[in-house]
Amino acid sequence: MSNTSRFRQTILLFIITLNLISTWLHYIDNALFLSRYPGPAWFTSVGVISTVIVMTPIGLLGYWFYIKGKFWSAYFLLALYSITSISSPVHYLFPILAPMSLKMHSLIWLDGVMGLLLIGFLLWSSFVLKEWRSTLATN
């Protein structure tokens, strides 16, 4: 494995770590203060926490596939995982019934930006670097 591959793996690990932190912070806050977050009536605290518990291993598995050079599986799982972050600003599509705090706005946007950062990495890896070609060359 080259130093550049290891460097890209480190970058991705950093991005996923930021995503995990931002998502867990936002989702826990969302579950604790569910009535203050705008969203559909069917959202529950248990559902919010269950989502982050289910999605976290998907992101980690995506990273594992990435370091193993199974890029298409990694891209799919990491893109799926990024939905937990990039969907956070969807709160703003629902009527705001109670004023949201600066903390709530910050967590929503931090999570959304971290999701975009992950998607940016995936686009860079797949369309610019075309890392998936390295697995074609070895097969």
PDB file of C-alpha atoms in Angstrom:
ATOM      1  CA  MET A   1       0.000   0.000   0.000  1.00  0.00           C
ATOM      2  CA  SER A   2       1.358   3.390  -0.956  1.00  0.00           C
ATOM      3  CA  ASN A   3       1.693   6.389   1.323  1.00  0.00           C
ATOM      4  CA  THR A   4      -0.889   8.230  -0.783  1.00  0.00           C
ATOM      5  CA  SER A   5      -3.424   5.427  -0.219  1.00  0.00           C
ATOM      6  CA  ARG A   6      -2.745   5.508   3.506  1.00  0.00           C
ATOM      7  CA  PHE A   7      -3.074   9.309   3.473  1.00  0.00           C
ATOM      8  CA  ARG A   8      -6.482   9.104   1.740  1.00  0.00           C
ATOM      9  CA  GLN A   9      -7.597   6.482   4.254  1.00  0.00           C
ATOM     10  CA  THR A  10      -6.570   8.842   7.056  1.00  0.00           C
ATOM     11  CA  ILE A  11      -8.496  11.704   5.454  1.00  0.00           C
ATOM     12  CA  LEU A  12     -11.590   9.518   5.140  1.00  0.00           C
ATOM     13  CA  LEU A  13     -11.244   8.309   8.727  1.00  0.00           C
ATOM     14  CA  PHE A  14     -11.062  11.939   9.869  1.00  0.00           C
ATOM     15  CA  ILE A  15     -14.170  12.838   7.852  1.00  0.00           C
ATOM     16  CA  ILE A  16     -16.110   9.824   9.144  1.00  0.00           C
ATOM     17  CA  THR A  17     -15.077  10.637  12.717  1.00  0.00           C
ATOM     18  CA  LEU A  18     -16.380  14.193  12.277  1.00  0.00           C
ATOM     19  CA  ASN A  19     -19.600  12.764  10.811  1.00  0.00           C
ATOM     20  CA  LEU A  20     -20.041  10.347  13.700  1.00  0.00           C
ATOM     21  CA  ILE A  21     -19.526  13.102  16.258  1.00  0.00           C
ATOM     22  CA  SER A  22     -21.845  15.585  14.565  1.00  0.00           C
ATOM     23  CA  THR A  23     -24.539  12.996  13.879  1.00  0.00           C
ATOM     24  CA  TRP A  24     -24.533  11.540  17.374  1.00  0.00           C
ATOM     25  CA  LEU A  25     -24.617  15.024  18.927  1.00  0.00           C
ATOM     26  CA  HIS A  26     -27.473  16.136  16.703  1.00  0.00           C
ATOM     27  CA  TYR A  27     -29.505  12.939  16.976  1.00  0.00           C
ATOM     28  CA  ILE A  28     -29.164  12.734  20.768  1.00  0.00           C
ATOM     29  CA  ASP A  29     -30.167  16.379  21.093  1.00  0.00           C
ATOM     30  CA  ASN A  30     -33.034  15.743  18.683  1.00  0.00           C
ATOM     31  CA  ALA A  31     -34.238  12.779  20.725  1.00  0.00           C
ATOM     32  CA  LEU A  32     -33.989  14.673  24.021  1.00  0.00           C
ATOM     33  CA  PHE A  33     -35.726  17.791  22.717  1.00  0.00           C
ATOM     34  CA  LEU A  34     -37.937  16.198  20.082  1.00  0.00           C
ATOM     35  CA  SER A  35     -40.868  18.533  20.687  1.00  0.00           C
ATOM     36  CA  ARG A  36     -38.696  21.579  19.948  1.00  0.00           C
ATOM     37  CA  TYR A  37     -37.353  20.266  16.642  1.00  0.00           C
ATOM     38  CA  PRO A  38     -39.569  20.704  13.606  1.00  0.00           C
ATOM     39  CA  GLY A  39     -40.381  17.428  11.902  1.00  0.00           C
ATOM     40  CA  PRO A  40     -43.149  15.020  11.011  1.00  0.00           C
ATOM     41  CA  ALA A  41     -45.584  14.008  13.725  1.00  0.00           C
ATOM     42  CA  TRP A  42     -44.537  10.366  13.456  1.00  0.00           C
ATOM     43  CA  PHE A  43     -40.945  11.092  14.609  1.00  0.00           C
ATOM     44  CA  THR A  44     -40.217   9.577  18.001  1.00  0.00           C
ATOM     45  CA  SER A  45     -37.189   9.737  20.250  1.00  0.00           C
ATOM     46  CA  VAL A  46     -36.774   5.976  19.977  1.00  0.00           C
ATOM     47  CA  GLY A  47     -36.925   6.207  16.194  1.00  0.00           C
ATOM     48  CA  VAL A  48     -34.301   8.952  16.086  1.00  0.00           C
ATOM     49  CA  ILE A  49     -31.887   7.019  18.318  1.00  0.00           C
ATOM     50  CA  SER A  50     -32.612   3.756  16.483  1.00  0.00           C
ATOM     51  CA  THR A  51     -31.721   5.423  13.191  1.00  0.00           C
ATOM     52  CA  VAL A  52     -28.307   6.563  14.376  1.00  0.00           C
ATOM     53  CA  ILE A  53     -27.623   3.182  15.990  1.00  0.00           C
ATOM     54  CA  VAL A  54     -28.429   1.368  12.725  1.00  0.00           C
ATOM     55  CA  MET A  55     -26.630   3.837  10.451  1.00  0.00           C
ATOM     56  CA  THR A  56     -23.357   4.050  12.408  1.00  0.00           C
ATOM     57  CA  PRO A  57     -22.218   0.497  11.580  1.00  0.00           C
ATOM     58  CA  ILE A  58     -23.099   1.136   7.929  1.00  0.00           C
ATOM     59  CA  GLY A  59     -20.664   4.056   7.872  1.00  0.00           C
ATOM     60  CA  LEU A  60     -17.974   2.071   9.659  1.00  0.00           C
ATOM     61  CA  LEU A  61     -18.447  -0.880   7.304  1.00  0.00           C
ATOM     62  CA  GLY A  62     -18.137   1.522   4.376  1.00  0.00           C
ATOM     63  CA  TYR A  63     -14.788   2.700   5.733  1.00  0.00           C
ATOM     64  CA  TRP A  64     -13.649  -0.907   6.188  1.00  0.00           C
ATOM     65  CA  PHE A  65     -14.542  -1.666   2.554  1.00  0.00           C
ATOM     66  CA  TYR A  66     -12.636   1.456   1.502  1.00  0.00           C
ATOM     67  CA  ILE A  67      -9.423   0.418   3.264  1.00  0.00           C
ATOM     68  CA  LYS A  68      -9.797  -3.080   1.785  1.00  0.00           C
ATOM     69  CA  GLY A  69      -9.980  -1.557  -1.712  1.00  0.00           C
ATOM     70  CA  LYS A  70     -13.588  -2.598  -2.303  1.00  0.00           C
ATOM     71  CA  PHE A  71     -14.437   0.867  -3.531  1.00  0.00           C
ATOM     72  CA  TRP A  72     -17.911   0.359  -5.023  1.00  0.00           C
ATOM     73  CA  SER A  73     -19.191  -1.240  -1.831  1.00  0.00           C
ATOM     74  CA  ALA A  74     -17.505   1.514   0.172  1.00  0.00           C
ATOM     75  CA  TYR A  75     -18.992   4.258  -1.995  1.00  0.00           C
ATOM     76  CA  PHE A  76     -22.473   2.774  -1.702  1.00  0.00           C
ATOM     77  CA  LEU A  77     -22.377   2.311   2.079  1.00  0.00           C
ATOM     78  CA  LEU A  78     -20.740   5.674   2.762  1.00  0.00           C
ATOM     79  CA  ALA A  79     -23.247   7.454   0.520  1.00  0.00           C
ATOM     80  CA  LEU A  80     -26.049   5.652   2.364  1.00  0.00           C
ATOM     81  CA  TYR A  81     -24.507   6.651   5.697  1.00  0.00           C
ATOM     82  CA  SER A  82     -24.170  10.278   4.583  1.00  0.00           C
ATOM     83  CA  ILE A  83     -27.972  10.484   4.436  1.00  0.00           C
ATOM     84  CA  THR A  84     -27.982  10.652   8.259  1.00  0.00           C
ATOM     85  CA  SER A  85     -26.046  13.920   8.030  1.00  0.00           C
ATOM     86  CA  ILE A  86     -27.233  15.585   4.856  1.00  0.00           C
ATOM     87  CA  SER A  87     -30.861  15.038   5.825  1.00  0.00           C
ATOM     88  CA  SER A  88     -30.524  17.132   8.996  1.00  0.00           C
ATOM     89  CA  PRO A  89     -31.464  20.472   7.350  1.00  0.00           C
ATOM     90  CA  VAL A  90     -34.774  18.848   6.325  1.00  0.00           C
ATOM     91  CA  HIS A  91     -35.981  20.079   9.728  1.00  0.00           C
ATOM     92  CA  TYR A  92     -36.419  23.461   8.059  1.00  0.00           C
ATOM     93  CA  LEU A  93     -39.012  22.075   5.648  1.00  0.00           C
ATOM     94  CA  PHE A  94     -41.447  21.605   8.537  1.00  0.00           C
ATOM     95  CA  PRO A  95     -43.264  24.354  10.441  1.00  0.00           C
ATOM     96  CA  ILE A  96     -41.291  25.545  13.444  1.00  0.00           C
ATOM     97  CA  LEU A  97     -43.693  25.311  16.387  1.00  0.00           C
ATOM     98  CA  ALA A  98     -41.267  26.455  19.083  1.00  0.00           C
ATOM     99  CA  PRO A  99     -38.227  28.673  18.667  1.00  0.00           C
ATOM    100  CA  MET A 100     -35.085  26.638  18.143  1.00  0.00           C
ATOM    101  CA  SER A 101     -31.961  27.509  20.076  1.00  0.00           C
ATOM    102  CA  LEU A 102     -28.633  28.460  18.541  1.00  0.00           C
ATOM    103  CA  LYS A 103     -27.386  25.035  19.686  1.00  0.00           C
ATOM    104  CA  MET A 104     -30.116  23.287  17.696  1.00  0.00           C
ATOM    105  CA  HIS A 105     -29.455  25.334  14.553  1.00  0.00           C
ATOM    106  CA  SER A 106     -25.709  24.741  14.955  1.00  0.00           C
ATOM    107  CA  LEU A 107     -26.129  20.976  15.321  1.00  0.00           C
ATOM    108  CA  ILE A 108     -28.392  20.795  12.274  1.00  0.00           C
ATOM    109  CA  TRP A 109     -25.959  22.722  10.069  1.00  0.00           C
ATOM    110  CA  LEU A 110     -22.832  21.069  11.466  1.00  0.00           C
ATOM    111  CA  ASP A 111     -24.325  17.689  10.665  1.00  0.00           C
ATOM    112  CA  GLY A 112     -25.389  18.798   7.186  1.00  0.00           C
ATOM    113  CA  VAL A 113     -21.954  20.231   6.373  1.00  0.00           C
ATOM    114  CA  MET A 114     -20.216  17.078   7.619  1.00  0.00           C
ATOM    115  CA  GLY A 115     -22.451  15.011   5.341  1.00  0.00           C
ATOM    116  CA  LEU A 116     -21.514  17.216   2.386  1.00  0.00           C
ATOM    117  CA  LEU A 117     -17.844  16.814   3.294  1.00  0.00           C
ATOM    118  CA  LEU A 118     -18.245  13.031   3.156  1.00  0.00           C
ATOM    119  CA  ILE A 119     -20.054  13.203  -0.177  1.00  0.00           C
ATOM    120  CA  GLY A 120     -17.317  15.508  -1.451  1.00  0.00           C
ATOM    121  CA  PHE A 121     -14.710  12.908  -0.538  1.00  0.00           C
ATOM    122  CA  LEU A 122     -16.688  10.183  -2.288  1.00  0.00           C
ATOM    123  CA  LEU A 123     -16.975  12.273  -5.453  1.00  0.00           C
ATOM    124  CA  TRP A 124     -13.262  13.123  -5.318  1.00  0.00           C
ATOM    125  CA  SER A 125     -12.312   9.466  -4.829  1.00  0.00           C
ATOM    126  CA  SER A 126     -14.641   8.086  -7.484  1.00  0.00           C
ATOM    127  CA  PHE A 127     -14.663  10.740 -10.224  1.00  0.00           C
ATOM    128  CA  VAL A 128     -11.385  12.626  -9.828  1.00  0.00           C
ATOM    129  CA  LEU A 129      -8.959  10.011  -8.486  1.00  0.00           C
ATOM    130  CA  LYS A 130     -10.916   7.057  -9.886  1.00  0.00           C
ATOM    131  CA  GLU A 131      -9.576   4.878  -7.093  1.00  0.00           C
ATOM    132  CA  TRP A 132     -11.949   2.100  -8.110  1.00  0.00           C
ATOM    133  CA  ARG A 133      -9.707   1.540 -11.154  1.00  0.00           C
ATOM    134  CA  SER A 134      -6.963   0.250  -8.882  1.00  0.00           C
ATOM    135  CA  THR A 135      -9.120  -2.768  -8.036  1.00  0.00           C
ATOM    136  CA  LEU A 136      -9.767  -3.396 -11.752  1.00  0.00           C
ATOM    137  CA  ALA A 137      -6.019  -3.408 -12.421  1.00  0.00           C
ATOM    138  CA  THR A 138      -5.343  -5.976  -9.691  1.00  0.00           C
ATOM    139  CA  ASN A 139      -8.083  -8.395 -10.828  1.00  0.00           C
TER     140      ASN A 139
END
